[in-house]
Amino acid sequence: MLDLKQELNPRLTAVLRCPVCGAPMGVSPEGRSLSCTAWVTARNPKGKTHLFDGGAGGYVSLAPHHSGGGDSKEAVRARSSFLRSGCYAPAAEAIDALVKEYTPEGGLVLDAGCGEGYYSGRIAAEGFPVLGVDLSKFAVDAAAKAARRERTEGGYDSRTLYAVGSVFELPVEDQSFDTLTNIFAPCAPVEYARVLKQGGHLVVAGAGERHLLGLKRLIYDDPYLNDPRRDLPAEGDGLTLVETRNVSLAVTVTDPAHREALFSMTPYYWRTSREGHGRLLAAKALETEVSFDLHVYKKN
Ligand SMILES: C[S@@+](CC[C@H](N)C(=O)[O-])C[C@H]1O[C@@H](n2cnc3c(N)ncnc32)[C@H](O)[C@@H]1O
Ligand SMILES: [Zn+2]
């Protein structure tokens, strides 16, 4: 049986707060769940304790509601398979470098919309405790299982904690993280500013204008460039832009399963004609540009 006292990083557990009443959280004595301290507050007038069970794979569910949202099992499986191919590794290295540059040694990192933890795991391997939060229980389950496998193989202490939760209502204390990463996932600037320490940094990654242009050339007669993200922090959100970098690389995807997985990760998946999809399946290899825009903001 899973013992959360052993599984969870105490520095990360210490900054969790109850998604129902907002009180601090701790591991229950038998080690199988997280619970909040029973406080009488306006949100919790009877001082009730709220319990959150750890999943068998080692993640905890801290979603504010039973949302059942986020990516499906199939989407998570496809993305995991594609990311394991290593095609995005140079872009992931650029994200690792930014996090290292802007985070104090051993600082706490929150990966908001972490998916199956491809980027969170890499950041943790650099020595930063990472809390990964995602609305999809399938993604978080896969992330926690991968982290446990690595721990068993590598024998180092747990540096990650994965929780089902929403980026719009993060289950953590105010000003508790040094750095927040937000990679191809919804951006919630006001909530990110709340949880970042003063002087902490937000690293947002999204599609550059030529991201996956080769894929679009194959499936569309008239491919278009991507628009910039519209959900980035704006004036008044408490975050100031420090720098923007672009990482671009050319990739060739030969494995048809990886090609299909990459396609299913994109928004084009749902709006591509049967002919367009057919051209992708028939191609010997997919040659495409991969382009990540990386924005760094500082908490005022
Ligand atoms: C395109 S995936 C990116 C995952 C990961 N960051 C990566 O790049 O591999 C977007 C992720 O955002 C998650 N997501 C969508 N809405 C969310 C929300 N409101 N709160 C937390 N996660 C959310 C999805 O479940 C999905 O895992
Ligand atoms: Zn509570």
PDB file of C-alpha atoms in Angstrom, residues 17 19 62-65 67 69-71 110-115 131-136 140 163-172 180-196 202-204 229 231 239:
ATOM      1  CA  ARG A  17      -3.596  24.171   0.598  1.00  0.00           C
ATOM      2  CA  PRO A  19      -8.920  23.148  -2.544  1.00  0.00           C
ATOM      3  CA  LEU A  62      -6.796  18.184  -5.560  1.00  0.00           C
ATOM      4  CA  ALA A  63      -9.278  19.325  -8.178  1.00  0.00           C
ATOM      5  CA  PRO A  64     -11.699  21.925  -6.838  1.00  0.00           C
ATOM      6  CA  HIS A  65     -14.631  20.067  -8.403  1.00  0.00           C
ATOM      7  CA  SER A  67     -14.307  18.070 -13.275  1.00  0.00           C
ATOM      8  CA  GLY A  69     -11.649  17.485 -17.594  1.00  0.00           C
ATOM      9  CA  GLY A  70      -8.311  17.813 -19.325  1.00  0.00           C
ATOM     10  CA  ASP A  71      -6.795  15.458 -21.850  1.00  0.00           C
ATOM     11  CA  LEU A 110       5.279  24.543 -10.231  1.00  0.00           C
ATOM     12  CA  ASP A 111       4.541  23.103 -13.678  1.00  0.00           C
ATOM     13  CA  ALA A 112       0.997  24.295 -14.469  1.00  0.00           C
ATOM     14  CA  GLY A 113      -0.707  22.010 -17.019  1.00  0.00           C
ATOM     15  CA  CYS A 114       2.145  19.502 -16.709  1.00  0.00           C
ATOM     16  CA  GLY A 115       0.614  16.742 -18.848  1.00  0.00           C
ATOM     17  CA  LEU A 131       4.764  20.226  -8.248  1.00  0.00           C
ATOM     18  CA  GLY A 132       3.005  19.219 -11.471  1.00  0.00           C
ATOM     19  CA  VAL A 133      -0.684  20.152 -11.725  1.00  0.00           C
ATOM     20  CA  ASP A 134      -2.979  19.062 -14.530  1.00  0.00           C
ATOM     21  CA  LEU A 135      -6.732  18.701 -14.904  1.00  0.00           C
ATOM     22  CA  SER A 136      -6.377  15.282 -16.560  1.00  0.00           C
ATOM     23  CA  VAL A 140      -1.119  13.011 -13.800  1.00  0.00           C
ATOM     24  CA  ALA A 163      -1.744  16.564  -8.459  1.00  0.00           C
ATOM     25  CA  VAL A 164      -4.989  16.663 -10.390  1.00  0.00           C
ATOM     26  CA  GLY A 165      -6.052  20.293 -10.227  1.00  0.00           C
ATOM     27  CA  SER A 166      -6.867  23.362 -12.239  1.00  0.00           C
ATOM     28  CA  VAL A 167      -4.389  26.029 -13.271  1.00  0.00           C
ATOM     29  CA  PHE A 168      -7.136  28.565 -12.539  1.00  0.00           C
ATOM     30  CA  GLU A 169      -7.411  27.469  -8.863  1.00  0.00           C
ATOM     31  CA  LEU A 170      -4.040  26.092  -7.869  1.00  0.00           C
ATOM     32  CA  PRO A 171      -4.150  24.163  -4.561  1.00  0.00           C
ATOM     33  CA  VAL A 172      -1.156  26.007  -3.091  1.00  0.00           C
ATOM     34  CA  LEU A 180       6.218  28.526 -12.544  1.00  0.00           C
ATOM     35  CA  THR A 181       6.363  26.830 -15.928  1.00  0.00           C
ATOM     36  CA  ASN A 182       3.388  26.772 -18.284  1.00  0.00           C
ATOM     37  CA  ILE A 183       4.095  24.747 -21.391  1.00  0.00           C
ATOM     38  CA  PHE A 184       1.501  24.513 -24.180  1.00  0.00           C
ATOM     39  CA  ALA A 185      -1.226  24.628 -21.524  1.00  0.00           C
ATOM     40  CA  PRO A 186      -3.821  27.253 -20.558  1.00  0.00           C
ATOM     41  CA  CYS A 187      -2.270  30.365 -19.001  1.00  0.00           C
ATOM     42  CA  ALA A 188      -3.866  31.889 -15.852  1.00  0.00           C
ATOM     43  CA  PRO A 189      -1.741  35.003 -15.191  1.00  0.00           C
ATOM     44  CA  VAL A 190      -3.576  36.325 -12.107  1.00  0.00           C
ATOM     45  CA  GLU A 191      -3.468  32.926 -10.384  1.00  0.00           C
ATOM     46  CA  TYR A 192       0.219  32.471 -11.334  1.00  0.00           C
ATOM     47  CA  ALA A 193       1.035  35.888  -9.865  1.00  0.00           C
ATOM     48  CA  ARG A 194      -0.723  34.845  -6.643  1.00  0.00           C
ATOM     49  CA  VAL A 195       1.371  31.693  -6.129  1.00  0.00           C
ATOM     50  CA  LEU A 196       4.753  33.112  -7.205  1.00  0.00           C
ATOM     51  CA  LEU A 202       6.938  32.606 -14.912  1.00  0.00           C
ATOM     52  CA  VAL A 203       8.176  30.736 -18.012  1.00  0.00           C
ATOM     53  CA  VAL A 204       5.475  30.342 -20.676  1.00  0.00           C
ATOM     54  CA  ARG A 229      -1.001  33.445 -27.837  1.00  0.00           C
ATOM     55  CA  ASP A 231      -3.766  34.432 -22.945  1.00  0.00           C
ATOM     56  CA  LEU A 239       3.892  40.194 -13.954  1.00  0.00           C
TER      57      LEU A 239
END
